[in-house]
Coordinates of C-alpha atoms in Angstrom, one line a residue:
M177 CA 114.2 129.6 102.1
I178 CA 113.1 133.2 101.5
A179 CA 110.1 132.1 99.5
E180 CA 109.1 129.7 102.3
L181 CA 109.4 132.4 104.9
V182 CA 107.3 134.8 102.8
A183 CA 104.6 132.2 102.3
E184 CA 104.6 131.3 106.0
I185 CA 105.0 134.7 107.7
G186 CA 103.4 137.0 105.1
P187 CA 99.8 136.1 105.9
L188 CA 100.5 136.4 109.6
W189 CA 102.0 139.8 109.2
H190 CA 99.1 141.0 107.0
E191 CA 96.6 139.6 109.5
R192 CA 98.1 141.4 112.4
H193 CA 98.5 144.6 110.4
Q194 CA 94.8 144.5 109.4
A195 CA 93.9 143.9 113.1
V196 CA 95.8 147.0 114.1
L197 CA 94.1 149.1 111.5
T198 CA 90.6 147.9 112.3
S199 CA 91.1 148.3 116.0
R200 CA 91.7 152.1 115.8
P201 CA 88.9 154.7 115.9
R202 CA 88.7 155.7 112.2
C203 CA 87.3 158.6 110.2
R204 CA 88.0 157.0 106.8
A205 CA 88.1 153.5 105.3
V206 CA 90.7 150.9 106.1
G207 CA 93.5 151.2 103.4
A208 CA 93.0 154.8 102.7
G209 CA 95.9 157.2 102.9
A210 CA 99.6 156.8 102.1
K211 CA 100.9 153.4 101.2
Y212 CA 103.9 151.6 102.6
K213 CA 107.1 152.2 100.8
L214 CA 108.5 149.0 102.1
V215 CA 106.7 145.9 101.0
F216 CA 106.6 142.8 103.2
V217 CA 109.4 141.0 101.3
D218 CA 111.7 143.9 101.9
R219 CA 110.7 144.0 105.5
L220 CA 111.6 140.4 105.9
L221 CA 114.9 140.9 104.1
A222 CA 115.8 143.8 106.3
T223 CA 115.1 141.8 109.4
L224 CA 117.2 138.8 108.2
V225 CA 120.1 141.0 107.3
H226 CA 119.9 142.7 110.7
L227 CA 119.9 139.4 112.5
R228 CA 122.6 137.8 110.4
H229 CA 125.1 140.7 110.2
A230 CA 123.9 143.1 113.0
T231 CA 123.6 145.8 110.3
T232 CA 122.4 149.0 111.8
H233 CA 119.0 150.5 111.1
D234 CA 120.6 153.6 109.5
V235 CA 122.5 151.5 107.0
L236 CA 119.4 149.4 106.2
A237 CA 117.4 152.6 105.7
C238 CA 120.0 153.8 103.1
W239 CA 119.9 150.4 101.3
F240 CA 116.1 150.3 101.0
G241 CA 115.7 154.0 100.5
V242 CA 113.4 154.7 103.5
D243 CA 113.5 156.4 106.8
R244 CA 115.3 154.8 109.8
S245 CA 112.0 154.7 111.7
T246 CA 110.5 152.6 108.9
I247 CA 113.2 150.0 109.3
T248 CA 112.9 150.0 113.1
R249 CA 109.1 149.5 112.8
A250 CA 109.5 146.7 110.2
I251 CA 112.0 144.8 112.2
G252 CA 109.9 145.2 115.3
E253 CA 106.9 143.7 113.5
V254 CA 108.7 140.8 111.7
R255 CA 111.1 139.6 114.4
P256 CA 108.4 138.4 116.8
L257 CA 106.8 136.4 114.0
L258 CA 110.2 134.7 113.3
A259 CA 110.6 134.0 117.1
E260 CA 107.2 132.2 117.2
R261 CA 108.1 129.7 114.5
G262 CA 110.1 127.5 116.9
C263 CA 112.8 125.1 115.9
T264 CA 112.4 122.9 112.9
V265 CA 113.2 119.2 113.3
A266 CA 111.5 117.9 110.1
P267 CA 109.4 119.6 107.4
D268 CA 106.3 118.8 109.4
I269 CA 107.7 119.0 113.0
R270 CA 108.3 122.2 114.9
L271 CA 109.3 122.4 118.6
R272 CA 108.2 125.6 120.4
T273 CA 108.3 124.7 124.0
L274 CA 110.6 122.7 126.3
A275 CA 107.7 120.2 126.9
E276 CA 107.5 119.5 123.2
V277 CA 111.3 119.0 123.1
I278 CA 111.2 116.4 125.9
D279 CA 108.3 114.6 124.3
H280 CA 110.1 114.6 120.9
L281 CA 113.3 113.2 122.5
G282 CA 111.3 110.5 124.3
A283 CA 109.4 109.5 121.2
S284 CA 112.5 109.3 119.0
G285 CA 114.7 107.7 121.7
Q286 CA 117.4 110.4 121.3
T287 CA 119.7 111.9 123.9
G288 CA 119.3 115.6 124.6
I289 CA 122.2 117.9 125.5
I290 CA 121.7 121.1 127.5
D291 CA 124.0 124.1 128.1
G292 CA 123.6 127.8 128.8
T293 CA 125.0 130.6 126.6
E294 CA 125.5 134.3 127.3
V295 CA 125.2 137.3 125.0
R296 CA 126.8 140.6 126.1
V297 CA 124.4 143.5 126.3
R298 CA 124.7 147.2 127.2
R299 CA 125.1 148.1 130.9
P300 CA 121.9 149.4 132.5
A301 CA 121.9 153.1 133.4
V302 CA 123.1 154.3 136.8
G303 CA 120.3 154.2 139.3
R304 CA 118.2 151.7 137.3
K305 CA 116.4 149.1 139.4
D306 CA 118.1 145.6 139.4
R307 CA 121.1 147.0 137.6
E308 CA 123.3 144.2 139.0
K309 CA 121.1 141.4 137.7
F310 CA 122.8 141.5 134.3
I311 CA 126.3 141.0 135.6
S312 CA 127.5 137.4 134.8
G313 CA 129.1 135.6 137.6
K314 CA 131.3 133.7 135.2
N315 CA 132.5 136.5 132.8
K316 CA 131.9 139.5 135.1
Q317 CA 130.2 141.3 132.2
N318 CA 126.7 142.6 131.5
A319 CA 124.9 139.8 129.6
V320 CA 121.7 137.9 129.2
K321 CA 121.5 134.1 129.3
S322 CA 119.6 131.5 127.3
M323 CA 119.4 127.7 127.8
V324 CA 120.1 125.8 124.5
V325 CA 119.0 122.2 123.9
T326 CA 120.4 120.1 121.0
D327 CA 120.2 116.4 120.1
A328 CA 123.2 114.1 120.1
G329 CA 124.1 115.3 116.6
G330 CA 124.2 119.0 117.6
R331 CA 121.0 120.0 115.9
L332 CA 119.1 122.8 117.6
L333 CA 115.9 121.8 119.3
F334 CA 115.1 124.7 121.7
C335 CA 116.4 128.1 122.9
S336 CA 114.8 129.6 125.9
P337 CA 113.8 133.2 126.4
A338 CA 116.6 135.4 127.8
E339 CA 117.3 135.7 131.5
P340 CA 119.6 138.2 133.2
A341 CA 123.1 136.6 133.3
S342 CA 123.3 136.5 137.1
C343 CA 120.8 133.6 137.1
A344 CA 122.7 130.3 137.6
D345 CA 122.3 127.6 134.9
I346 CA 120.6 125.2 137.3
T347 CA 118.2 127.9 138.5
H348 CA 117.3 128.8 135.0
A349 CA 116.6 125.1 134.2
R350 CA 114.3 124.9 137.2
K351 CA 112.5 128.0 136.2
L352 CA 111.8 126.5 132.8
G353 CA 110.3 123.4 134.5
L354 CA 112.9 121.0 133.4
V355 CA 112.8 119.0 136.6
E356 CA 109.0 118.4 136.4
L357 CA 109.1 117.6 132.7
L358 CA 111.7 114.9 133.2
A359 CA 110.3 113.5 136.4
D360 CA 106.7 113.2 135.0
G361 CA 107.5 112.7 131.3
P362 CA 109.1 110.0 129.1
A363 CA 112.5 108.4 130.0
V364 CA 114.9 110.8 128.4
E365 CA 118.7 111.0 128.9
I366 CA 120.0 114.6 129.2
L367 CA 123.7 115.4 129.2
T368 CA 124.9 118.6 130.9
D369 CA 128.0 120.2 132.4
A370 CA 128.9 120.6 136.0
G371 CA 126.7 123.7 136.3
Y372 CA 123.6 121.4 136.5
Q373 CA 124.9 119.1 139.2
G374 CA 122.0 118.3 141.5
L375 CA 119.4 117.8 138.8
G376 CA 120.3 114.2 138.5
A377 CA 118.9 113.3 141.9
Q378 CA 115.8 115.4 141.3
T379 CA 115.0 113.7 138.0
G380 CA 115.7 110.0 138.8
G381 CA 119.1 110.1 137.2
R382 CA 117.9 111.3 133.8
V383 CA 120.2 114.4 133.9
M384 CA 123.8 113.2 133.5
T385 CA 126.5 115.5 134.8
P386 CA 130.3 115.0 134.8
P387 CA 131.5 112.5 137.5
H388 CA 132.1 113.7 141.0
R389 CA 135.5 113.4 142.7
K390 CA 135.3 111.1 145.7
F391 CA 138.9 111.8 146.8
K392 CA 139.7 115.4 147.5
K393 CA 143.2 114.8 148.7
N394 CA 145.8 112.2 147.7
P395 CA 143.6 110.1 145.4
P396 CA 144.9 106.7 144.3
E397 CA 146.5 106.6 140.9
W398 CA 143.9 104.1 139.6
Y399 CA 141.1 106.4 140.7
E400 CA 142.6 109.4 138.9
E401 CA 142.9 107.4 135.6
M402 CA 139.3 106.2 135.9
H403 CA 137.9 109.6 136.8
E404 CA 139.8 111.2 133.8
R405 CA 138.5 108.5 131.5
Q406 CA 134.9 109.0 132.6
R407 CA 135.2 112.8 132.4
K408 CA 136.6 112.7 128.9
A409 CA 133.9 110.2 127.8
H410 CA 131.2 112.6 129.1
S411 CA 132.8 115.6 127.5
S412 CA 133.1 113.9 124.1
R413 CA 129.4 113.2 124.1
R414 CA 128.4 116.7 125.4
I415 CA 130.6 118.7 123.0
R416 CA 127.9 118.7 120.3
V417 CA 125.9 121.4 122.2
E418 CA 129.0 123.6 122.1
H419 CA 129.0 123.2 118.3
G420 CA 125.3 124.2 118.2
I421 CA 126.0 127.3 120.3
G422 CA 128.9 128.1 118.1
H423 CA 126.6 128.1 115.0
L424 CA 124.3 130.5 116.9
K425 CA 127.1 132.9 117.7
N426 CA 128.0 133.1 114.0
W427 CA 125.0 135.3 113.7
R428 CA 126.4 138.8 114.6
S429 CA 123.3 139.8 116.5
L430 CA 124.2 137.2 119.1
A431 CA 127.9 138.0 119.2
R432 CA 127.1 141.2 121.2
H433 CA 123.9 143.1 121.4
H434 CA 123.9 146.9 121.4
G435 CA 120.2 147.5 121.4
R436 CA 117.4 147.1 123.9
R437 CA 117.7 144.1 126.2
E438 CA 114.0 143.6 126.1
H439 CA 114.3 142.3 122.5
M440 CA 116.9 139.6 123.3
S441 CA 114.3 136.8 123.7
D442 CA 112.9 137.4 120.3
I443 CA 116.4 137.7 118.7
I444 CA 117.7 134.5 120.3
Q445 CA 114.6 132.5 119.3
S446 CA 114.4 134.0 115.8
V447 CA 118.0 133.0 115.1
A448 CA 117.4 129.5 116.6
G449 CA 114.4 129.0 114.4
L450 CA 116.2 130.2 111.2
L451 CA 119.3 128.1 112.0
S452 CA 117.3 125.0 112.8
H453 CA 115.3 125.3 109.6
Q454 CA 118.6 125.5 107.7
Q455 CA 120.0 122.4 109.5
A456 CA 116.8 120.5 108.8
A457 CA 116.9 121.4 105.1
T458 CA 120.6 120.4 104.9
A459 CA 119.9 117.1 106.6
S460 CA 117.0 116.3 104.3
G461 CA 119.1 117.2 101.3
T462 CA 121.9 114.9 102.5
R463 CA 119.5 112.0 102.9
T464 CA 118.1 112.4 99.4

């Protein structure tokens, strides 16, 4: 996988690096001066280790024998390139937007599963504007939120950019354009939890949420049994997205983030792209 990433991302990194060099006012030729101590392969490895194990920049600097600022700059350059890769479904299919995910599900006749996940972040400084936006209504902690989409087998198809955790799941889905994509796009079944109730009516029943309770007080025994059976059937189909989120959280950088919140979108989407690539490689190896 490392060799594939080097072949894919290396030219993009070199192209951007050259664009930065040529865009500056210069008194000497491009390429003159001191050379980088950290070659691209090492920059990529440092970024992968940081994402997988949340290794600090100081430790990585000791490992690679460079300054901490070199590691910080290297990760800042490579991480956006990883985030732009999207999620791998097959060797020749990448999904980068929610619209592409809906089209893929419609073309393949698969069911999609959606859920939100939160990652704890540092509390904003006192007096900072919109400080309360990052407080999760569910966990009462400072966090950011991302919407995760998997197929019925739990394979990652999409992770949205991060939003402050005070944003409700249903509001986040609407901001991403899910209602319009389902209403105007192919006939796709989407399974969600109770946090998305209300989207079913807006999408012509394409969003499936847990069954409502029709009796609030003293329900008949037969209704309780039927409701519980329907709820468990829905949960057993939707549980795959929880497995996908669990695989994401195995990457230490998504267990809890101690750095800048502005980087969380790139971190989430980088991890999702790397994990989906691994899942696709495992699936193709199993088939062969």
